[in-house]
Tab-separated table of C-alpha atoms in Angstrom:
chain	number	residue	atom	x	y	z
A	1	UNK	CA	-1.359	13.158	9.584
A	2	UNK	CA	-4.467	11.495	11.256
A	3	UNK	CA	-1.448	8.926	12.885
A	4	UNK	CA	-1.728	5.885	11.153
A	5	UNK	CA	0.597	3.129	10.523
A	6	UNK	CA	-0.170	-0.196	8.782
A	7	UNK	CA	2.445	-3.235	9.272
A	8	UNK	CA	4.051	-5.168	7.669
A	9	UNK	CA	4.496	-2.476	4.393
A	10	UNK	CA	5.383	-5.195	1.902
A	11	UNK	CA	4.869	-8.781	1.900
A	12	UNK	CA	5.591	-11.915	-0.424
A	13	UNK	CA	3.184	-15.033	0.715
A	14	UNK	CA	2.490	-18.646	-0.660
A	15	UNK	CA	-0.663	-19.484	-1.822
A	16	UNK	CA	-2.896	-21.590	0.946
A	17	UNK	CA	-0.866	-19.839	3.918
A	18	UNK	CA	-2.591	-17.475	6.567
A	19	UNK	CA	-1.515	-13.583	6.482
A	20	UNK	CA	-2.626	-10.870	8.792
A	21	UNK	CA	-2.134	-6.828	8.294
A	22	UNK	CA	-1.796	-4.808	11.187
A	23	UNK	CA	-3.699	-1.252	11.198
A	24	UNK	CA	-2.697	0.618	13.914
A	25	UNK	CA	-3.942	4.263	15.342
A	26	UNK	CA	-2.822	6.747	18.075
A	27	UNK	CA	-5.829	9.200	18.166
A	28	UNK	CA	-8.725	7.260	19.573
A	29	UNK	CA	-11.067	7.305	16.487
A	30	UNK	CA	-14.058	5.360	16.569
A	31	UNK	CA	-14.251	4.197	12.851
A	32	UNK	CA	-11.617	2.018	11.417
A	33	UNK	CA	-11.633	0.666	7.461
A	34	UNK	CA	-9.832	-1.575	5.107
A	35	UNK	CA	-9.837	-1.011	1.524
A	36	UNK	CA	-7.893	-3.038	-1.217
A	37	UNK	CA	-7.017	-1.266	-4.083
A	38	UNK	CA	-6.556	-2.796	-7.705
A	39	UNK	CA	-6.364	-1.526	-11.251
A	40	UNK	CA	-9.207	-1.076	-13.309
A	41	UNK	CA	-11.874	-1.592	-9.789
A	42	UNK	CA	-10.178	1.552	-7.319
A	43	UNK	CA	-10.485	1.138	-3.763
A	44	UNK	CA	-13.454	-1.456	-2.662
A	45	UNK	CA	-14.148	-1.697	1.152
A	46	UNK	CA	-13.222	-4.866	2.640
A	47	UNK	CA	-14.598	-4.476	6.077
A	48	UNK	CA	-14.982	-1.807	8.843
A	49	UNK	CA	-15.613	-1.145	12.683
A	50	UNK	CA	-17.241	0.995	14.643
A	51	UNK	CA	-15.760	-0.003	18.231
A	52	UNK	CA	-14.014	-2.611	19.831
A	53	UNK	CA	-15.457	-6.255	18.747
A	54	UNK	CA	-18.032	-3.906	16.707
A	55	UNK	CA	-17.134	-4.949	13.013
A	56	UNK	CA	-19.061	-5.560	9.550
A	57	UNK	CA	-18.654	-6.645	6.114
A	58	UNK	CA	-17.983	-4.344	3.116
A	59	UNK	CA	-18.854	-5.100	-0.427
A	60	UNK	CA	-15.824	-7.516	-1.162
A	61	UNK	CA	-15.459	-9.176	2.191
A	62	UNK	CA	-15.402	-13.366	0.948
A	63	UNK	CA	-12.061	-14.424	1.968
A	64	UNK	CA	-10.872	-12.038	4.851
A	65	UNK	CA	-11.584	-11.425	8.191
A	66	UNK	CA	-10.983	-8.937	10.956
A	67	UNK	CA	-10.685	-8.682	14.682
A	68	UNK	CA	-10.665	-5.549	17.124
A	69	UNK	CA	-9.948	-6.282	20.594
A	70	UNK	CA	-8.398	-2.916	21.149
A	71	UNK	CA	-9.325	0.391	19.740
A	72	UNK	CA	-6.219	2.109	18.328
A	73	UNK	CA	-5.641	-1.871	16.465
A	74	UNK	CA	-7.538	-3.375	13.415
A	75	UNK	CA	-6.693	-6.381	12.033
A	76	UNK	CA	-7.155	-7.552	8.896
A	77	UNK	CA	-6.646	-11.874	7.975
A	78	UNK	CA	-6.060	-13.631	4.816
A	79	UNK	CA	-7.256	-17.108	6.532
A	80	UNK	CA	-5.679	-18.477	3.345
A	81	UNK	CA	-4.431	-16.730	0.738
A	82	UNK	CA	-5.083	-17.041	-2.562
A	83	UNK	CA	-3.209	-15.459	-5.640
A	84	UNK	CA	-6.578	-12.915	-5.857
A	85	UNK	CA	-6.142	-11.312	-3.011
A	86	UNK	CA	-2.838	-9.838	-4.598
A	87	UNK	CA	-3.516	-6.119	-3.950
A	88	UNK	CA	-2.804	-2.888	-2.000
A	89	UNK	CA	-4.717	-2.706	1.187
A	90	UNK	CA	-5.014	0.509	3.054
A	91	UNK	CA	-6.757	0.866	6.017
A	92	UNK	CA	-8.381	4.579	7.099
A	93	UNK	CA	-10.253	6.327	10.374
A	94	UNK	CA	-12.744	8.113	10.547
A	95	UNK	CA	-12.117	11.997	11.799
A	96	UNK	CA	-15.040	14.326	12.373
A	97	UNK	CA	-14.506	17.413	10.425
A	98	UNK	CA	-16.537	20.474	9.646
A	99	UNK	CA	-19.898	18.306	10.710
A	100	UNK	CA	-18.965	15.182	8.516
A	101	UNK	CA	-16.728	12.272	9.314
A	102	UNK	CA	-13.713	12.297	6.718
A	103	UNK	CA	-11.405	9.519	6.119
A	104	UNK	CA	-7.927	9.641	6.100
A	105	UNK	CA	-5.602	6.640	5.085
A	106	UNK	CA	-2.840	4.860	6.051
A	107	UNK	CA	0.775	4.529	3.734
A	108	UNK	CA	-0.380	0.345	2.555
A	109	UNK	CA	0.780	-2.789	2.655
A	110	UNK	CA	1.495	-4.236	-0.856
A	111	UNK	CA	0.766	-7.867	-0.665
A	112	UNK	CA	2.102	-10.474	-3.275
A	113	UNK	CA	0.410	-13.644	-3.090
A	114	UNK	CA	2.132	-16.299	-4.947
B	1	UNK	CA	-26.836	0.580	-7.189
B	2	UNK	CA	-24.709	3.484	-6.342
B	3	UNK	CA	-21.916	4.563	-8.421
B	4	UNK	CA	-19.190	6.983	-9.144
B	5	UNK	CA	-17.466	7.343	-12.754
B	6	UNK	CA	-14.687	9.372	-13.432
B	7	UNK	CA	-13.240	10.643	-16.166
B	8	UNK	CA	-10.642	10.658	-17.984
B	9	UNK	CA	-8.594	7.794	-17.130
B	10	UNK	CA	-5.265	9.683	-17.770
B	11	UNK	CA	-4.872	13.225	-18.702
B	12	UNK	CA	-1.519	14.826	-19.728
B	13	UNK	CA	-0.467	18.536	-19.442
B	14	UNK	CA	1.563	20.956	-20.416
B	15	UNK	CA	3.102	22.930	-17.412
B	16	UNK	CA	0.331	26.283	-17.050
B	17	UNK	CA	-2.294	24.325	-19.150
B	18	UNK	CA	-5.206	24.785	-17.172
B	19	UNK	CA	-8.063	21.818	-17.310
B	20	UNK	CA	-10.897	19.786	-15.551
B	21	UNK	CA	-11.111	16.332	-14.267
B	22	UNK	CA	-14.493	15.108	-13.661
B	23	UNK	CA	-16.326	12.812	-10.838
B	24	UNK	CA	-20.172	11.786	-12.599
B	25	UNK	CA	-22.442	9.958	-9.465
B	26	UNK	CA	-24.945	8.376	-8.591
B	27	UNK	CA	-26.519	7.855	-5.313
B	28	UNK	CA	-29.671	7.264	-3.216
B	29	UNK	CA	-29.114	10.649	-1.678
B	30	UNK	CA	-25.288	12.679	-1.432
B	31	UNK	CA	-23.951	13.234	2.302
B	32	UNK	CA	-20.639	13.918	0.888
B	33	UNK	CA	-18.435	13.732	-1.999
B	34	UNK	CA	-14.882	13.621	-1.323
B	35	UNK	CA	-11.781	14.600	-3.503
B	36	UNK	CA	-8.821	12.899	-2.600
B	37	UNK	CA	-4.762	13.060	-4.382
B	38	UNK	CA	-2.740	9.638	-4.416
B	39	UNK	CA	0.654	9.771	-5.045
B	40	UNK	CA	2.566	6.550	-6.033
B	41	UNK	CA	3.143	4.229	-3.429
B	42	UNK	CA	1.156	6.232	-0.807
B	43	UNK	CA	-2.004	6.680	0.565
B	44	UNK	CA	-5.013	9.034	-0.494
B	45	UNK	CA	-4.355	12.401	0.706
B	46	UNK	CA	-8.051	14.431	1.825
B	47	UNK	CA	-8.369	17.281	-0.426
B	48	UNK	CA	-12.214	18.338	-0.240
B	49	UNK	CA	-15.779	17.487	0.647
B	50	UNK	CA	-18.718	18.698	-0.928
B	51	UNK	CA	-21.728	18.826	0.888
B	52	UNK	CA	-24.320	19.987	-1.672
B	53	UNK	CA	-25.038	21.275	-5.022
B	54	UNK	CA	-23.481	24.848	-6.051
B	55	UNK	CA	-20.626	24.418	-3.385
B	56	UNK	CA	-16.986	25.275	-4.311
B	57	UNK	CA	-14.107	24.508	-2.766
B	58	UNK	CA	-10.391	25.836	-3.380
B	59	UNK	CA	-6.938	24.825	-2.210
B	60	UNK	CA	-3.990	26.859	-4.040
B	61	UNK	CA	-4.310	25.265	-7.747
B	62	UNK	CA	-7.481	22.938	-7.134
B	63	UNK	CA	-10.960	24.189	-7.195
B	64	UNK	CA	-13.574	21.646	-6.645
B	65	UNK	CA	-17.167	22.256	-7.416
B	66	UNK	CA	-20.663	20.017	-7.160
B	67	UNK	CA	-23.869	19.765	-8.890
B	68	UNK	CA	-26.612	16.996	-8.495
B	69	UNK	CA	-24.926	14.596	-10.325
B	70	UNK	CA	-21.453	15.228	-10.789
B	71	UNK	CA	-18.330	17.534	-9.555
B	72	UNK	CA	-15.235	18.669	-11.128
B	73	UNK	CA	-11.667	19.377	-9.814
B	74	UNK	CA	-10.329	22.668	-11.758
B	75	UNK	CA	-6.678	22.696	-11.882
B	76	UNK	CA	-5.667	26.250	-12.903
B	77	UNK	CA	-1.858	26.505	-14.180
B	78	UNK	CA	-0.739	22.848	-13.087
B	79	UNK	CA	2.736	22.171	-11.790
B	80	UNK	CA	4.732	19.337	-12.561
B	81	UNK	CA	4.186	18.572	-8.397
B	82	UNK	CA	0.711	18.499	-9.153
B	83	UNK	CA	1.149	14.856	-10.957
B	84	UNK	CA	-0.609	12.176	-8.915
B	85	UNK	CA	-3.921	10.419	-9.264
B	86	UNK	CA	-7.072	12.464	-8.089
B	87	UNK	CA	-9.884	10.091	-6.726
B	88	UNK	CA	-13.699	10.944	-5.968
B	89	UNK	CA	-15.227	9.286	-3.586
B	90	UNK	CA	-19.252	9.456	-2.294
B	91	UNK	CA	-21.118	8.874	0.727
B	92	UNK	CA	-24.839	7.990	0.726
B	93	UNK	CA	-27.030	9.936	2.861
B	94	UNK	CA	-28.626	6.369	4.062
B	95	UNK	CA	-25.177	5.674	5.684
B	96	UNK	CA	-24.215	6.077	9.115
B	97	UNK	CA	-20.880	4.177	8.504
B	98	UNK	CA	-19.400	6.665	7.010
B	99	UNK	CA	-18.683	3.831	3.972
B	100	UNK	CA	-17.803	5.430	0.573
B	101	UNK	CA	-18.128	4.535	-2.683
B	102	UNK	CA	-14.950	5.361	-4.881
B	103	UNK	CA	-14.258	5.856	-8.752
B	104	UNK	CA	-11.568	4.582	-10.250
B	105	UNK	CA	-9.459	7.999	-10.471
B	106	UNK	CA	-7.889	10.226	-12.536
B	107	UNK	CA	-4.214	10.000	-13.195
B	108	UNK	CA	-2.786	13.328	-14.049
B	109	UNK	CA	0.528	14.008	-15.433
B	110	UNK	CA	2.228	17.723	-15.837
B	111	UNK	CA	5.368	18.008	-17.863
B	112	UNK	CA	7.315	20.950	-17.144
């Protein structure tokens, strides 16, 4: 358990409106991630960070945006949702271990964009 | 462009029918490849990491192995608790990230 806990775990949203996930972390690790996940594509890297108000883009990163202002929180934002961004998002750290830096992920937020 | 393929899509086993799931890649140079279980409606669970080619890893059932362009995860005498979705995962050596590059898993079923 690499204590991670993503908020909210389910949501239903309108098209057009702004949504933010919450990725939050008790253990101090460096690297943070979010990943959607979606049939037929597997998990695809939305964004990352590697320290506070240290972020970058991922390979599907049109459409969302992210904010770290502390390090155990990472933000993800939907600035307006669109019916596409339907998905599972996970977010993950970053744990040194056996001389390589191993993910672990969170439980996901389902998100229903209608 | 670096890439991970896995294969099959869904396999279905008997209870003690021992098989192989495999993880093909390609990358400008392996750090890492990374064997993870998904059950529904949770996150990926860390099963392995391979460093480099020839290396074998086990966990009770699960035997992972590596070669220059692909691994497989052995499952010797599956239990129906063994049913989830296995996904392989890479990690360029020109990374410093620590991004990774997923396939699109393996969903494994074991009928008792």
């Amino acid at each position: 358990d690499a204590g991670i806990t993503q908020s909210p775990r389910h949501k239903v949203t309108e098209t057009g409106t702004p949504v933010t996930l919450r990725c939050h972390q008790t253990e101090n690790h460096r690297y943070m991630y979010w990943y959607r996940q979606d049939p037929g594509h597997g998990l695809r890297l939305i964004h990352y960070s590697y320290g506070v108000k240290d972020t970058d883009k991922g390979e599907v990163s049109d459409g969302y945006s992210v904010s770290r202002s502390k390090t155990e929180d990472f933000l993800l934002t939907l600035e307006s949702a669109t019916s596409s961004q339907t998905s599972v998002y996970f977010c993950a750290i970053s744990e040194p271990r056996g001389g390589q830096e191993t993910q672990y992920f969170g439980p996901g937020t389902r998100l229903l964009v209608l | 462009e670096d890439q991970v393929t896995q294969s099959p899509e869904a396999l279905r086993l008997q209870e003690g029918e021992s098989s192989s799931l495999n993880c093909s890649y390609t990358v400008s140079g392996l750090r890492g490849l990374f064997w993870y279980r998904q059950d529904p409606g949770k996150g990926p669970e860390f099963l392995f990491t391979l460093y480099s080619a020839g290396e074998e890893k086990e966990k009770e059932r699960l035997k992972a192995t590596l070669t220059k362009k692909e691994s497989f995860l052995h499952i010797t005498a599956p239990k129906p608790e063994d049913s989830a979705t296995y996904l392989c995962a890479v990690q360029a050596a020109s990374s410093n990230t620590g991004k990774l590059i997923f396939g699109q898993g393996t969903t494994l079923q074991v009928k008792p």
